[in-house]
């Protein structure tokens, strides 16, 4: 296994993904990697997430070529995304919040507001189609939670998002036919900028803060979803919350912090989670995932310019990868590489490629034979493309939480295991490439969810520690991360009890030079 000298750790608090039965003194897996028809309900109705690796700008000549974007609409007012307090600062600029569905206005917090901030609020209010809005001393985070709790209470859930009326925890009650247009709308008119919970910190330190989001907010939690950055827009698809899986596309502007919910056209995929999204020019190639006991191996392609879905049809009898969830993908030389995951019966460690350098009608799958010792079967791992090397970290096979790191040279197809002095078990985490580092955040360590940030040096092949200021997101897994404009964004996630819909920012600050480091190589045996 990934760490033969380490004891097996039962992952007892990961609902449904990794749940163990300790009868007869031996653990037996009951996870989405090991799902049996007679399996009893578990403590959750969700499965885990896969993390897709998003490469940099492509030079592909594929038929999925980029199309000149139409004129972009105004992005709206820009606002600071990370305010750091000083001993002399005492500014609180808070904006109104309104639920379109109910038409009710929830007051927001107020505090010492300078003249410019007061004028900004007055100007914004005068432009608002929602009319006059009062302001009271209620913290914005508490306000957002109260509005979300009211929504959940109307759906028959308590304030923690659990279904009421003593519903069976493992019951699969997901409304799989729910469409994007059937969902309610939540709208926040303006971003909330507050210094209330901000601590002073040196400007050179990396810094955590919560994003002051606004716009058409997601109406569901986001767990086991995918997030892909195109220009400054993060495209979010699928995932699940307490009510089930979704097939919505949400867009988040990383410059203005505005959410939007665009209409989609064409062959919209069914609701799913634990799928992958791979960026090929300006199109997103989605593979796998599923809902409940359903595992899929179909492919859907979204053109983000026209917002139209297409589904390739493969010839009868053509080779196809087994259905799976919790796998990973990378894009290299006109091919999407798919590794690992679980098919409902067992964990996988096979490697497949989808040729996307041709027209949709000519796309074909091919199973790839690799050389050397390869990683054990796993899902909930991460994979990043670094040059011509796919770097795989962690994951689980339903019995163990892995700490190993593997490199696959996509030219020679040779696997190599990285020899580590210090190891960290992780599953359902994310790994974001920031220059010559992987920023590994969150996930489950075999015992509990974590909010630790691990920096893995891709040149020295070692872990490093850095001092980070601010308030990090709460511990979670099954979230998604992207890097945009020297900031790492954490979107959504799950902590064993609650599915999140929040956005957090790690400002790289003095480490902002790291994304500019592009000339290096991974040297493995």
Short mmCIF file of C-alpha atoms in Angstrom, two decimals:
data_model
loop_
_atom_site.label_atom_id
_atom_site.label_comp_id
_atom_site.label_asym_id
_atom_site.label_seq_id
_atom_site.Cartn_x
_atom_site.Cartn_y
_atom_site.Cartn_z
CA UNK A 1 0.00 0.00 0.00
CA UNK A 2 1.01 3.63 -0.01
CA UNK A 3 2.49 3.41 3.47
CA UNK A 4 3.22 -0.19 4.40
CA UNK A 5 4.85 0.82 7.65
CA UNK A 6 1.77 2.69 8.86
CA UNK A 7 -1.11 1.08 10.75
CA UNK A 8 -4.49 0.95 9.11
CA UNK A 9 -6.69 3.74 10.35
CA UNK A 10 -10.47 3.19 10.24
CA UNK A 11 -12.07 6.27 8.69
CA UNK A 12 -15.01 6.20 11.07
CA UNK A 13 -16.31 9.73 10.63
CA UNK A 14 -16.49 9.94 6.85
CA UNK A 15 -20.21 9.35 6.18
CA UNK A 16 -20.86 6.88 3.38
CA UNK A 17 -17.62 7.51 1.55
CA UNK A 18 -15.51 5.42 3.93
CA UNK A 19 -17.53 3.65 6.61
CA UNK A 20 -16.31 0.55 8.40
CA UNK A 21 -18.00 -2.37 10.13
CA UNK A 22 -15.86 -3.74 12.94
CA UNK A 23 -17.62 -7.05 13.36
CA UNK A 24 -15.41 -10.10 13.66
CA UNK A 25 -12.52 -7.79 14.43
CA UNK A 26 -11.97 -6.84 10.77
CA UNK A 27 -12.95 -3.73 8.84
CA UNK A 28 -15.11 -4.11 5.76
CA UNK A 29 -15.51 -1.22 3.35
CA UNK A 30 -18.91 0.37 2.73
CA UNK A 31 -18.04 3.20 0.44
CA UNK A 32 -18.87 4.50 -2.99
CA UNK A 33 -15.79 2.59 -4.11
CA UNK A 34 -17.25 -0.57 -2.59
CA UNK A 35 -21.02 -0.48 -3.00
CA UNK A 36 -23.02 -3.68 -2.86
CA UNK A 37 -26.70 -4.03 -3.75
CA UNK A 38 -27.51 -5.36 -0.28
CA UNK A 39 -25.60 -2.64 1.52
CA UNK A 40 -27.57 -0.96 4.26
CA UNK A 41 -28.02 2.81 4.37
CA UNK A 42 -25.09 4.75 5.69
CA UNK A 43 -24.88 7.96 7.64
CA UNK A 44 -25.14 10.22 4.60
CA UNK A 45 -26.74 10.40 1.20
CA UNK A 46 -23.68 11.65 -0.60
CA UNK A 47 -20.60 10.35 -2.34
CA UNK A 48 -17.16 11.85 -2.60
CA UNK A 49 -15.63 14.26 -5.01
CA UNK A 50 -12.99 14.02 -7.65
CA UNK A 51 -10.62 16.85 -8.30
CA UNK A 52 -9.86 17.79 -11.84
CA UNK A 53 -6.54 19.19 -12.83
CA UNK A 54 -6.80 22.32 -14.94
CA UNK A 55 -3.84 22.90 -17.23
CA UNK A 56 -2.58 26.23 -18.36
CA UNK A 57 -3.29 27.80 -21.73
CA UNK A 58 -3.44 25.16 -24.41
CA UNK A 59 -1.65 25.25 -27.74
CA UNK A 60 -3.76 22.39 -29.03
CA UNK A 61 -4.94 22.35 -32.62
CA UNK A 62 -7.89 20.23 -31.57
CA UNK A 63 -11.35 20.66 -32.97
CA UNK A 64 -12.23 21.97 -29.52
CA UNK A 65 -10.47 25.12 -30.56
CA UNK A 66 -11.09 28.37 -28.82
CA UNK A 67 -13.69 30.70 -30.25
CA UNK A 68 -13.50 34.44 -30.04
CA UNK A 69 -15.64 35.45 -27.11
CA UNK A 70 -18.52 37.86 -27.68
CA UNK A 71 -18.30 41.25 -26.10
CA UNK A 72 -18.28 40.68 -22.35
CA UNK A 73 -20.92 42.48 -20.30
CA UNK A 74 -19.83 45.02 -17.72
CA UNK A 75 -18.31 43.24 -14.75
CA UNK A 76 -19.78 45.70 -12.28
CA UNK A 77 -18.03 47.64 -9.56
CA UNK A 78 -14.74 46.29 -8.26
CA UNK A 79 -14.33 45.99 -4.52
CA UNK A 80 -11.38 44.99 -2.35
CA UNK A 81 -11.42 41.27 -1.64
CA UNK A 82 -9.11 41.19 1.33
CA UNK A 83 -8.93 44.05 3.81
CA UNK A 84 -6.29 43.85 6.51
CA UNK A 85 -6.86 45.72 9.72
CA UNK A 86 -4.49 48.18 11.25
CA UNK A 87 -4.59 49.76 14.65
CA UNK A 88 -6.10 52.90 13.16
CA UNK A 89 -8.70 51.22 10.94
CA UNK A 90 -12.26 50.79 12.06
CA UNK A 91 -14.23 50.59 8.86
CA UNK A 92 -17.30 48.49 8.22
CA UNK A 93 -19.02 48.69 4.85
CA UNK A 94 -21.98 46.38 4.81
CA UNK A 95 -24.49 45.91 2.03
CA UNK A 96 -28.15 44.90 2.08
CA UNK A 97 -29.31 41.38 1.45
CA UNK A 98 -32.63 40.42 0.00
CA UNK A 99 -34.28 37.12 -0.80
CA UNK A 100 -36.04 37.36 -4.16
CA UNK A 101 -38.16 34.33 -3.41
CA UNK A 102 -39.72 35.68 -0.25
CA UNK A 103 -39.45 39.33 -1.09
CA UNK A 104 -38.40 39.91 2.50
CA UNK A 105 -35.46 42.05 3.38
CA UNK A 106 -33.00 40.92 6.00
CA UNK A 107 -31.18 43.80 7.67
CA UNK A 108 -27.43 43.83 7.70
CA UNK A 109 -24.79 44.97 10.12
CA UNK A 110 -23.62 48.49 10.46
CA UNK A 111 -20.67 50.12 12.10
CA UNK A 112 -18.47 53.16 11.81
CA UNK A 113 -18.68 54.10 8.14
CA UNK A 114 -16.54 56.76 6.59
CA UNK A 115 -17.85 59.30 4.12
CA UNK A 116 -16.77 57.39 1.01
CA UNK A 117 -18.31 54.15 2.24
CA UNK A 118 -21.54 55.94 3.15
CA UNK A 119 -21.70 57.50 -0.30
CA UNK A 120 -21.08 54.08 -1.88
CA UNK A 121 -23.98 52.54 0.00
CA UNK A 122 -26.25 55.50 -0.81
CA UNK A 123 -25.34 55.30 -4.50
CA UNK A 124 -25.81 51.54 -4.61
CA UNK A 125 -29.19 51.82 -2.84
CA UNK A 126 -30.36 54.46 -5.29
CA UNK A 127 -29.57 52.09 -8.18
CA UNK A 128 -31.19 49.09 -6.54
CA UNK A 129 -34.47 47.87 -8.04
CA UNK A 130 -35.38 46.55 -4.62
CA UNK A 131 -36.32 49.83 -3.05
CA UNK A 132 -35.43 51.17 0.36
CA UNK A 133 -33.59 48.82 2.69
CA UNK A 134 -33.00 49.36 6.38
CA UNK A 135 -29.70 48.62 8.10
CA UNK A 136 -29.34 47.24 11.62
CA UNK A 137 -26.54 45.85 13.73
CA UNK A 138 -26.65 42.20 12.67
CA UNK A 139 -23.36 40.61 11.54
CA UNK A 140 -23.47 39.72 7.87
CA UNK A 141 -22.36 36.11 8.46
CA UNK A 142 -25.16 35.63 10.99
CA UNK A 143 -27.54 37.30 8.55
CA UNK A 144 -26.58 34.96 5.69
CA UNK A 145 -26.97 31.96 7.94
CA UNK A 146 -30.42 33.08 9.13
CA UNK A 147 -31.65 33.46 5.55
CA UNK A 148 -30.27 30.04 4.60
CA UNK A 149 -31.86 28.50 7.70
CA UNK A 150 -35.24 29.96 6.74
CA UNK A 151 -34.88 28.44 3.27
CA UNK A 152 -34.04 25.06 4.78
CA UNK A 153 -36.92 25.21 7.24
CA UNK A 154 -39.27 25.72 4.31
CA UNK A 155 -37.75 22.57 2.78
CA UNK A 156 -38.40 20.55 5.93
CA UNK A 157 -34.89 20.75 7.39
CA UNK A 158 -33.55 22.01 10.68
CA UNK A 159 -31.05 24.87 11.02
CA UNK A 160 -28.09 22.51 10.47
CA UNK A 161 -29.38 21.38 7.10
CA UNK A 162 -30.62 17.96 8.23
CA UNK A 163 -33.98 16.70 7.01
CA UNK A 164 -36.66 16.88 9.63
CA UNK A 165 -39.36 14.31 10.53
CA UNK A 166 -36.77 11.69 11.56
CA UNK A 167 -35.82 10.75 8.03
CA UNK A 168 -33.59 7.69 7.73
CA UNK A 169 -29.99 8.88 7.43
CA UNK A 170 -28.99 6.54 4.62
CA UNK A 171 -32.17 6.86 2.56
CA UNK A 172 -31.60 7.94 -1.01
CA UNK A 173 -34.27 10.63 -1.38
CA UNK A 174 -32.55 12.82 -3.95
CA UNK A 175 -34.82 14.55 -6.49
CA UNK A 176 -32.77 13.42 -9.49
CA UNK A 177 -35.11 15.12 -11.93
CA UNK A 178 -34.61 18.53 -10.38
CA UNK A 179 -33.51 20.99 -13.03
CA UNK A 180 -31.74 24.31 -12.74
CA UNK A 181 -34.87 26.22 -13.69
CA UNK A 182 -36.90 24.58 -10.93
CA UNK A 183 -34.63 25.82 -8.17
CA UNK A 184 -35.39 28.86 -6.05
CA UNK A 185 -33.44 32.06 -6.44
CA UNK A 186 -31.40 33.80 -3.76
CA UNK A 187 -30.05 37.21 -4.51
CA UNK A 188 -27.63 39.43 -2.64
CA UNK A 189 -27.58 42.93 -4.04
CA UNK A 190 -24.14 44.10 -2.91
CA UNK A 191 -21.00 42.61 -1.35
CA UNK A 192 -20.44 42.94 2.38
CA UNK A 193 -17.05 44.31 3.36
CA UNK A 194 -16.40 44.18 7.10
CA UNK A 195 -13.32 44.57 9.28
CA UNK A 196 -15.04 43.10 12.31
CA UNK A 197 -13.28 39.72 12.33
CA UNK A 198 -10.07 40.86 10.65
CA UNK A 199 -6.77 40.60 12.51
CA UNK A 200 -3.67 42.73 11.83
CA UNK A 201 -1.00 40.91 9.83
CA UNK A 202 2.22 41.74 7.98
CA UNK A 203 1.61 42.47 4.32
CA UNK A 204 4.13 39.81 3.30
CA UNK A 205 2.24 36.88 4.88
CA UNK A 206 -0.23 34.74 3.01
CA UNK A 207 -3.66 35.60 4.36
CA UNK A 208 -7.02 33.83 4.64
CA UNK A 209 -10.31 35.72 4.34
CA UNK A 210 -13.89 35.01 3.42
CA UNK A 211 -14.98 36.37 0.05
CA UNK A 212 -17.62 39.15 0.15
CA UNK A 213 -19.87 37.52 -2.44
CA UNK A 214 -23.04 38.88 -4.00
CA UNK A 215 -25.31 38.33 -6.99
CA UNK A 216 -27.46 35.27 -7.76
CA UNK A 217 -26.21 33.04 -4.97
CA UNK A 218 -26.20 29.23 -5.26
CA UNK A 219 -29.39 27.75 -3.87
CA UNK A 220 -27.72 24.53 -2.75
CA UNK A 221 -24.60 23.47 -0.94
CA UNK A 222 -21.65 22.40 -3.05
CA UNK A 223 -20.02 19.08 -2.40
CA UNK A 224 -18.34 16.75 -4.91
CA UNK A 225 -18.68 19.43 -7.58
CA UNK A 226 -16.14 20.67 -10.12
CA UNK A 227 -14.76 24.20 -10.51
CA UNK A 228 -12.83 25.29 -13.60
CA UNK A 229 -11.35 28.75 -14.21
CA UNK A 230 -11.70 30.36 -17.65
CA UNK A 231 -10.31 33.90 -17.76
CA UNK A 232 -11.60 35.36 -14.47
CA UNK A 233 -14.76 33.24 -14.33
CA UNK A 234 -15.01 30.03 -12.29
CA UNK A 235 -17.47 27.55 -13.81
CA UNK A 236 -19.09 25.29 -11.21
CA UNK A 237 -21.06 22.20 -12.20
CA UNK A 238 -23.01 19.54 -10.33
CA UNK A 239 -22.34 18.31 -6.83
CA UNK A 240 -24.80 17.64 -4.07
CA UNK A 241 -26.16 18.85 -0.77
CA UNK A 242 -28.66 17.52 1.78
CA UNK A 243 -31.42 17.38 -0.83
CA UNK A 244 -29.58 15.54 -3.57
CA UNK A 245 -27.51 16.07 -6.72
CA UNK A 246 -27.76 18.91 -9.19
CA UNK A 247 -27.01 19.62 -12.83
CA UNK A 248 -26.68 23.37 -12.51
CA UNK A 249 -23.97 25.59 -13.91
CA UNK A 250 -23.02 28.47 -11.62
CA UNK A 251 -20.46 31.12 -12.48
CA UNK A 252 -18.33 33.02 -9.98
CA UNK A 253 -16.37 36.10 -11.02
CA UNK A 254 -13.04 36.02 -9.18
CA UNK A 255 -12.50 39.75 -9.77
CA UNK A 256 -15.85 41.16 -8.64
CA UNK A 257 -16.91 38.27 -6.33
CA UNK A 258 -20.26 38.11 -8.12
CA UNK A 259 -22.28 34.90 -8.52
CA UNK A 260 -24.45 34.32 -11.58
CA UNK A 261 -26.65 31.49 -12.81
CA UNK A 262 -26.62 31.47 -16.64
CA UNK A 263 -29.08 29.55 -18.74
CA UNK A 264 -27.70 26.49 -20.54
CA UNK A 265 -28.79 24.90 -23.81
CA UNK A 266 -28.49 21.58 -25.59
CA UNK A 267 -28.11 18.11 -24.06
CA UNK A 268 -27.83 19.04 -20.37
CA UNK A 269 -26.33 16.14 -18.37
CA UNK A 270 -28.31 14.50 -15.57
CA UNK A 271 -27.57 15.47 -11.95
CA UNK A 272 -24.25 14.06 -10.76
CA UNK A 273 -21.38 14.32 -8.31
CA UNK A 274 -17.79 13.08 -8.10
CA UNK A 275 -17.28 13.63 -11.83
CA UNK A 276 -14.38 15.46 -13.49
CA UNK A 277 -14.23 18.56 -15.67
CA UNK A 278 -11.24 19.03 -17.99
CA UNK A 279 -10.53 22.32 -19.73
CA UNK A 280 -9.82 22.01 -23.46
CA UNK A 281 -9.44 25.51 -24.83
CA UNK A 282 -12.77 27.13 -23.89
CA UNK A 283 -14.74 23.92 -23.67
CA UNK A 284 -15.22 21.72 -20.63
CA UNK A 285 -15.10 17.95 -21.03
CA UNK A 286 -17.05 16.21 -18.25
CA UNK A 287 -16.63 12.51 -17.58
CA UNK A 288 -18.11 10.00 -15.15
CA UNK A 289 -19.71 10.72 -11.81
CA UNK A 290 -23.20 9.66 -10.89
CA UNK A 291 -25.93 9.78 -8.31
CA UNK A 292 -27.04 7.30 -5.68
CA UNK A 293 -26.21 3.77 -6.90
CA UNK A 294 -25.68 4.99 -10.47
CA UNK A 295 -22.12 5.22 -11.83
CA UNK A 296 -21.58 6.69 -15.27
CA UNK A 297 -18.98 6.60 -18.03
CA UNK A 298 -20.60 9.06 -20.41
CA UNK A 299 -18.96 12.22 -21.76
CA UNK A 300 -20.56 15.66 -21.94
CA UNK A 301 -18.97 18.74 -23.47
CA UNK A 302 -19.92 22.32 -22.57
CA UNK A 303 -19.00 25.19 -24.88
CA UNK A 304 -18.61 28.07 -22.43
CA UNK A 305 -18.90 30.63 -25.25
CA UNK A 306 -22.28 29.49 -26.59
CA UNK A 307 -23.31 27.84 -23.30
CA UNK A 308 -24.42 24.77 -25.23
CA UNK A 309 -24.03 21.14 -24.13
CA UNK A 310 -23.15 18.27 -26.47
CA UNK A 311 -22.80 14.54 -25.82
CA UNK A 312 -20.48 12.45 -27.99
CA UNK A 313 -21.89 9.15 -29.19
CA UNK A 314 -19.45 6.25 -29.46
CA UNK A 315 -19.84 3.37 -31.93
CA UNK A 316 -21.45 0.20 -30.69
CA UNK A 317 -18.77 -2.18 -29.48
CA UNK A 318 -16.15 0.54 -29.05
CA UNK A 319 -13.82 0.27 -26.04
CA UNK A 320 -15.14 2.32 -23.13
CA UNK A 321 -13.76 2.84 -19.61
CA UNK A 322 -15.82 1.28 -16.81
CA UNK A 323 -18.26 3.66 -15.11
CA UNK A 324 -16.67 5.41 -12.17
CA UNK A 325 -16.66 8.22 -9.66
CA UNK A 326 -13.94 9.89 -7.55
CA UNK A 327 -11.39 9.62 -10.39
CA UNK A 328 -9.08 12.34 -11.75
CA UNK A 329 -8.26 13.72 -15.19
CA UNK A 330 -5.52 15.81 -16.82
CA UNK A 331 -5.23 17.19 -20.36
CA UNK A 332 -2.03 16.54 -22.33
CA UNK A 333 -1.37 16.69 -26.07
CA UNK A 334 -4.98 16.60 -27.24
CA UNK A 335 -5.90 13.77 -24.90
CA UNK A 336 -7.79 13.61 -21.62
CA UNK A 337 -6.10 11.13 -19.26
CA UNK A 338 -8.41 9.42 -16.73
CA UNK A 339 -6.91 7.67 -13.71
CA UNK A 340 -8.44 5.64 -10.90
CA UNK A 341 -11.69 6.15 -9.05
CA UNK A 342 -14.27 3.57 -8.05
CA UNK A 343 -16.92 1.70 -10.05
CA UNK A 344 -19.28 0.75 -7.23
CA UNK A 345 -17.65 -2.61 -6.65
CA UNK A 346 -13.96 -1.86 -6.30
CA UNK A 347 -11.36 0.85 -6.45
CA UNK A 348 -9.51 1.28 -9.75
CA UNK A 349 -5.99 2.14 -10.90
CA UNK A 350 -6.42 1.88 -14.65
CA UNK A 351 -5.48 4.61 -17.13
CA UNK A 352 -7.61 5.64 -20.12
CA UNK A 353 -7.31 8.40 -22.70
CA UNK A 354 -10.00 10.22 -24.66
CA UNK A 355 -8.81 11.76 -27.93
CA UNK A 356 -10.27 15.27 -28.09
CA UNK A 357 -8.03 16.45 -30.95
CA UNK A 358 -10.67 15.40 -33.46
CA UNK A 359 -14.29 16.26 -34.11
CA UNK A 360 -16.84 15.15 -31.54
CA UNK A 361 -18.07 12.42 -33.88
CA UNK A 362 -14.57 10.89 -34.10
CA UNK A 363 -13.62 10.93 -30.42
CA UNK A 364 -12.38 7.54 -29.19
CA UNK A 365 -11.32 5.95 -25.90
CA UNK A 366 -8.14 3.92 -25.44
CA UNK A 367 -6.86 2.01 -22.40
CA UNK A 368 -3.19 2.74 -21.76
CA UNK A 369 -0.69 0.20 -20.46
CA UNK A 370 1.90 1.77 -18.17
CA UNK A 371 5.35 0.56 -17.13
CA UNK A 372 6.86 -0.14 -13.74
CA UNK A 373 5.16 -0.47 -10.38
CA UNK A 374 2.02 1.63 -10.32
CA UNK A 375 -0.08 3.10 -7.50
CA UNK A 376 -2.57 0.88 -5.75
CA UNK A 377 -6.22 1.30 -6.68
CA UNK A 378 -7.75 4.46 -5.24
CA UNK A 379 -10.27 7.26 -5.45
CA UNK A 380 -10.61 10.67 -3.79
CA UNK A 381 -7.00 11.41 -4.75
CA UNK A 382 -5.70 14.40 -6.71
CA UNK A 383 -3.81 14.59 -10.00
CA UNK A 384 -1.93 17.59 -11.39
CA UNK A 385 -0.20 17.94 -14.74
CA UNK A 386 3.27 19.41 -14.24
CA UNK A 387 5.01 19.64 -17.59
CA UNK A 388 4.68 16.14 -19.01
CA UNK A 389 4.27 14.49 -15.59
CA UNK A 390 1.01 13.59 -13.87
CA UNK A 391 1.45 13.90 -10.08
CA UNK A 392 -0.96 11.77 -8.02
CA UNK A 393 -1.30 12.35 -4.29
CA UNK A 394 -3.17 10.46 -1.58
CA UNK A 395 -6.67 9.02 -1.90
CA UNK A 396 -8.31 5.91 -0.47
CA UNK A 397 -9.26 2.40 -1.53
CA UNK A 398 -12.10 2.17 0.99
CA UNK A 399 -9.86 0.65 3.65
CA UNK A 400 -6.89 2.98 4.01
CA UNK A 401 -6.19 6.66 3.62
CA UNK A 402 -3.03 7.02 1.54
CA UNK A 403 -0.10 9.38 2.00
CA UNK A 404 1.97 8.40 -1.04
CA UNK A 405 2.83 10.56 -4.06
CA UNK A 406 3.34 9.07 -7.53
CA UNK A 407 4.55 10.54 -10.82
CA UNK A 408 3.61 9.24 -14.27
CA UNK A 409 5.67 10.43 -17.22
CA UNK A 410 3.03 10.75 -19.94
CA UNK A 411 5.65 10.42 -22.70
CA UNK A 412 7.39 7.28 -21.47
CA UNK A 413 4.36 6.01 -19.46
CA UNK A 414 6.65 5.05 -16.56
CA UNK A 415 5.39 5.33 -12.98
CA UNK A 416 7.72 6.51 -10.18
CA UNK A 417 6.99 6.77 -6.46
CA UNK A 418 8.33 9.81 -4.65
CA UNK A 419 10.41 8.96 -1.57
CA UNK A 420 9.16 11.16 1.27
CA UNK A 421 10.73 11.93 4.65
CA UNK A 422 7.45 13.22 6.07
CA UNK A 423 4.06 11.93 4.97
CA UNK A 424 0.51 13.21 5.34
CA UNK A 425 -2.54 11.04 4.79
CA UNK A 426 -5.19 12.76 2.71
CA UNK A 427 -8.37 11.97 0.83
CA UNK A 428 -11.04 14.29 -0.60
CA UNK A 429 -8.47 17.11 -0.50
CA UNK A 430 -7.45 19.49 -3.27
CA UNK A 431 -4.04 20.14 -4.80
CA UNK A 432 -3.55 23.45 -6.61
CA UNK A 433 -0.38 24.08 -8.56
CA UNK A 434 1.15 27.44 -7.59
CA UNK A 435 4.37 27.78 -9.56
CA UNK A 436 6.75 25.04 -8.45
CA UNK A 437 4.56 24.07 -5.49
CA UNK A 438 1.41 22.09 -4.90
CA UNK A 439 -0.86 23.75 -2.35
CA UNK A 440 -2.63 20.78 -0.74
CA UNK A 441 -5.54 21.94 1.36
CA UNK A 442 -8.19 20.30 3.51
CA UNK A 443 -9.55 16.80 3.12
CA UNK A 444 -9.63 13.89 5.55
CA UNK A 445 -6.49 12.50 7.21
CA UNK A 446 -7.90 9.11 8.19
CA UNK A 447 -9.13 10.40 11.53
CA UNK A 448 -10.85 13.71 10.90
CA UNK A 449 -11.40 16.51 8.42
CA UNK A 450 -8.64 19.10 8.40
CA UNK A 451 -8.04 22.70 7.40
CA UNK A 452 -4.26 22.37 7.12
CA UNK A 453 -2.38 23.78 4.14
CA UNK A 454 0.53 21.63 2.97
CA UNK A 455 3.07 23.05 0.52
CA UNK A 456 4.76 20.37 -1.58
CA UNK A 457 7.90 21.54 -3.35
CA UNK A 458 7.91 19.98 -6.83
CA UNK A 459 11.65 20.57 -7.26
CA UNK A 460 12.94 19.31 -3.91
CA UNK A 461 10.03 16.81 -3.65
CA UNK A 462 9.52 17.66 0.02
CA UNK A 463 6.85 19.30 2.14
CA UNK A 464 7.43 22.80 3.48
CA UNK A 465 5.69 24.92 6.09
CA UNK A 466 4.77 28.59 5.85
CA UNK A 467 3.28 31.01 8.34
CA UNK A 468 -0.23 32.00 7.25
CA UNK A 469 -2.35 34.75 8.81
CA UNK A 470 -6.08 35.34 8.81
CA UNK A 471 -8.92 32.94 9.56
CA UNK A 472 -8.85 29.80 7.39
CA UNK A 473 -12.00 28.01 6.27
CA UNK A 474 -13.39 25.45 8.65
CA UNK A 475 -12.12 21.89 8.21
CA UNK A 476 -13.71 20.15 5.24
CA UNK A 477 -13.28 17.86 2.26
CA UNK A 478 -14.98 17.40 -1.14
CA UNK A 479 -14.44 21.09 -1.86
CA UNK A 480 -12.80 22.62 -4.94
CA UNK A 481 -9.94 25.08 -5.35
CA UNK A 482 -8.60 27.28 -8.15
CA UNK A 483 -5.88 29.91 -8.44
CA UNK A 484 -6.71 33.29 -9.96
CA UNK A 485 -4.72 36.52 -9.87
CA UNK A 486 -2.33 35.34 -7.11
CA UNK A 487 -5.19 34.16 -4.93
CA UNK A 488 -6.32 30.62 -4.14
CA UNK A 489 -10.10 30.24 -3.89
CA UNK A 490 -11.77 27.50 -1.85
CA UNK A 491 -15.38 26.85 -2.88
CA UNK A 492 -17.88 24.69 -1.00
CA UNK A 493 -17.12 21.41 0.74
CA UNK A 494 -18.39 19.08 3.45
CA UNK A 495 -17.28 18.59 7.07
CA UNK A 496 -19.22 15.45 7.96
CA UNK A 497 -22.30 17.38 9.06
CA UNK A 498 -22.78 20.42 6.84
CA UNK A 499 -22.45 21.06 3.12
CA UNK A 500 -21.01 24.52 2.49
CA UNK A 501 -21.74 27.11 -0.17
CA UNK A 502 -19.15 29.66 0.94
CA UNK A 503 -16.05 31.03 -0.81
CA UNK A 504 -12.72 31.65 0.93
CA UNK A 505 -9.59 33.35 -0.39
CA UNK A 506 -5.92 32.69 0.33
CA UNK A 507 -4.07 35.84 -0.72
CA UNK A 508 -0.54 34.82 -1.67
CA UNK A 509 0.81 38.26 -0.67
CA UNK A 510 4.62 38.05 -0.58
CA UNK A 511 4.47 34.61 -2.17
CA UNK A 512 2.69 36.03 -5.22
CA UNK A 513 5.85 35.48 -7.26
CA UNK A 514 5.30 31.71 -7.07
CA UNK A 515 2.76 31.51 -9.93
CA UNK A 516 5.39 33.13 -12.18
CA UNK A 517 7.81 30.24 -11.66
CA UNK A 518 7.36 28.13 -14.77
CA UNK A 519 10.86 26.87 -15.60
CA UNK A 520 11.56 23.75 -13.52
CA UNK A 521 11.50 19.98 -13.85
CA UNK A 522 10.39 17.09 -11.68
CA UNK A 523 13.28 14.70 -11.15
CA UNK A 524 12.13 11.24 -10.04
CA UNK A 525 13.85 7.85 -10.12
#
